[in-house]
Coordinates of C-alpha atoms in Angstrom, one line a residue:
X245 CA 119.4 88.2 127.9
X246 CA 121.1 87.9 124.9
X247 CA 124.0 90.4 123.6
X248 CA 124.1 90.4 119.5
X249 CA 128.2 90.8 119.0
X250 CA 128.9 94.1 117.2
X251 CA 128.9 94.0 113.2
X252 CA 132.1 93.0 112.9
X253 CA 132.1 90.1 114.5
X254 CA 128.9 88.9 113.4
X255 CA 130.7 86.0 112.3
X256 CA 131.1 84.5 115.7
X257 CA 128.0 84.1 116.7
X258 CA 125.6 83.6 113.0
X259 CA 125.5 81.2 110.1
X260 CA 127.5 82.4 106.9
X261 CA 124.4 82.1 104.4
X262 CA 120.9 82.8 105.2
X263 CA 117.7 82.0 102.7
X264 CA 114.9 84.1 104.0
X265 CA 112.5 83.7 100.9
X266 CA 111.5 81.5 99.8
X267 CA 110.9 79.4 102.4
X268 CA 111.5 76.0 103.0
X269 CA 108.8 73.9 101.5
X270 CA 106.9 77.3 100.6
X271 CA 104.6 76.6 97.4
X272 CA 104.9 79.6 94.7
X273 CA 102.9 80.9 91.6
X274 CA 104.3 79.4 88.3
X275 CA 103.0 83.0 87.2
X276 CA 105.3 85.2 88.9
X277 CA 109.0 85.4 89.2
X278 CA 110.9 83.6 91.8
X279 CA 113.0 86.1 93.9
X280 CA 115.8 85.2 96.4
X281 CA 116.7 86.8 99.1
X282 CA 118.4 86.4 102.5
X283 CA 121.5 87.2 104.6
X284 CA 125.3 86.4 104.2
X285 CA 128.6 87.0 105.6
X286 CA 131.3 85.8 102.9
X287 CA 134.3 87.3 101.9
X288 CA 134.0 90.0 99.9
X289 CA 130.0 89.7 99.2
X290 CA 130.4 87.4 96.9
X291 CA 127.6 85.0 97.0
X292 CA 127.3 81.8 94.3
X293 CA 124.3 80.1 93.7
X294 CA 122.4 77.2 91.7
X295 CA 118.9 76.4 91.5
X296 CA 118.5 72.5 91.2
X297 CA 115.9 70.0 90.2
X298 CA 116.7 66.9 91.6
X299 CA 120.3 67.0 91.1
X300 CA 120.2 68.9 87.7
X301 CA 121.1 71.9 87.8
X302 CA 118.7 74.0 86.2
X303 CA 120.6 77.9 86.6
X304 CA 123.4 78.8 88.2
X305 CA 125.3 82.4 88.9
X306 CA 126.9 84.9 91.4
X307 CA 125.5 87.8 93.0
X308 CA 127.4 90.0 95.7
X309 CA 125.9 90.9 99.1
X310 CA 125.6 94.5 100.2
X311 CA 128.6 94.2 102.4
X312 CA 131.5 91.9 103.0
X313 CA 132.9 89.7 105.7
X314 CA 133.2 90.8 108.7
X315 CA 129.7 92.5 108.6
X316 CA 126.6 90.9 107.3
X317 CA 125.5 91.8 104.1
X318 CA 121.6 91.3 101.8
X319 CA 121.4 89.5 98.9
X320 CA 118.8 89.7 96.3
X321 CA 118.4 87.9 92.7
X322 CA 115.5 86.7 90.4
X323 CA 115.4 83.1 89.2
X324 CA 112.6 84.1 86.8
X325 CA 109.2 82.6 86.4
X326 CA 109.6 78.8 86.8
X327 CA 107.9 75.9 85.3
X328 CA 106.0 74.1 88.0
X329 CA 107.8 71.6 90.0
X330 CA 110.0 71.1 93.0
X331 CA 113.1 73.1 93.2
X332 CA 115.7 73.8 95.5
X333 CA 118.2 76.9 95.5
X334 CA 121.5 76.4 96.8
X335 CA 123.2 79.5 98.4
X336 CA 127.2 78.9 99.4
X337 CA 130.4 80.6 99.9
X338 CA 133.5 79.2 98.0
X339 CA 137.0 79.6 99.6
X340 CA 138.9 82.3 99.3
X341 CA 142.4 80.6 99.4
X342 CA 141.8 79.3 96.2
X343 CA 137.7 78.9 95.4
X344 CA 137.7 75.1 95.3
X345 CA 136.0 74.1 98.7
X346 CA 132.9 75.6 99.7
X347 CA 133.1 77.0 103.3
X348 CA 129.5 77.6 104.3
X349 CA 126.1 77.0 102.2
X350 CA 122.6 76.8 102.9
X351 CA 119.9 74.6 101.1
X352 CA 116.3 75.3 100.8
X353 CA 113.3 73.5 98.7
X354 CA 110.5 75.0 97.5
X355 CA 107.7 74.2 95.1
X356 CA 105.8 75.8 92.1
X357 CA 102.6 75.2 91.3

């Protein structure tokens, strides 16, 4: 049996950043938007993000989670419609002692065809 910790200590137990769409290696419709979503617990809800090909960096930008560290908070933000290719969206926390080291992130490719 497993015992989820109460809300405020999520942190103890889960991963800081969570990508639940799009999926890793999921294949997506150059003809509709590409929206991220997923789960994070970072200070404050603030959430930073970058959507690479390769290692260019194609966008980048900030979005805040629906509640801050300690609780676990949902993230949502559109990345547009996409030219085909592979991609991969970069979701991470930066520190809060003074933003220059990022303290938890979470990778994820994906493809548009």
């Amino acid at each position: 049996t497993y015992n989820r910790p109460p809300s405020d200590q999520l942190y103890t137990e889960l991963a800081p950043i969570w990508v639940t769409t799009p999926s890793r290696d999921q294949v997506l419709a150059a003809s509709k938007p590409v929206i991220v979503t997923g789960q994070a617990i970072v200070f404050e809800g603030n959430v930073t993000w970058q959507l690479r090909q390769g290692s260019t960096v194609v966008k980048s930008g900030h979005t805040t989670a629906t509640a801050g560290a300690p609780a676990q908070g949902s993230y949502t933000f559109s990345l547009g419609r996409l030219s085909p290719g592979t991609y991969s969206i970069r979701v991470y926390e930066l520190s809060m002692a003074d933003g220059s080291s990022v303290v938890g992130e979470k990778v994820v490719t994906f493809t548009v065809k």
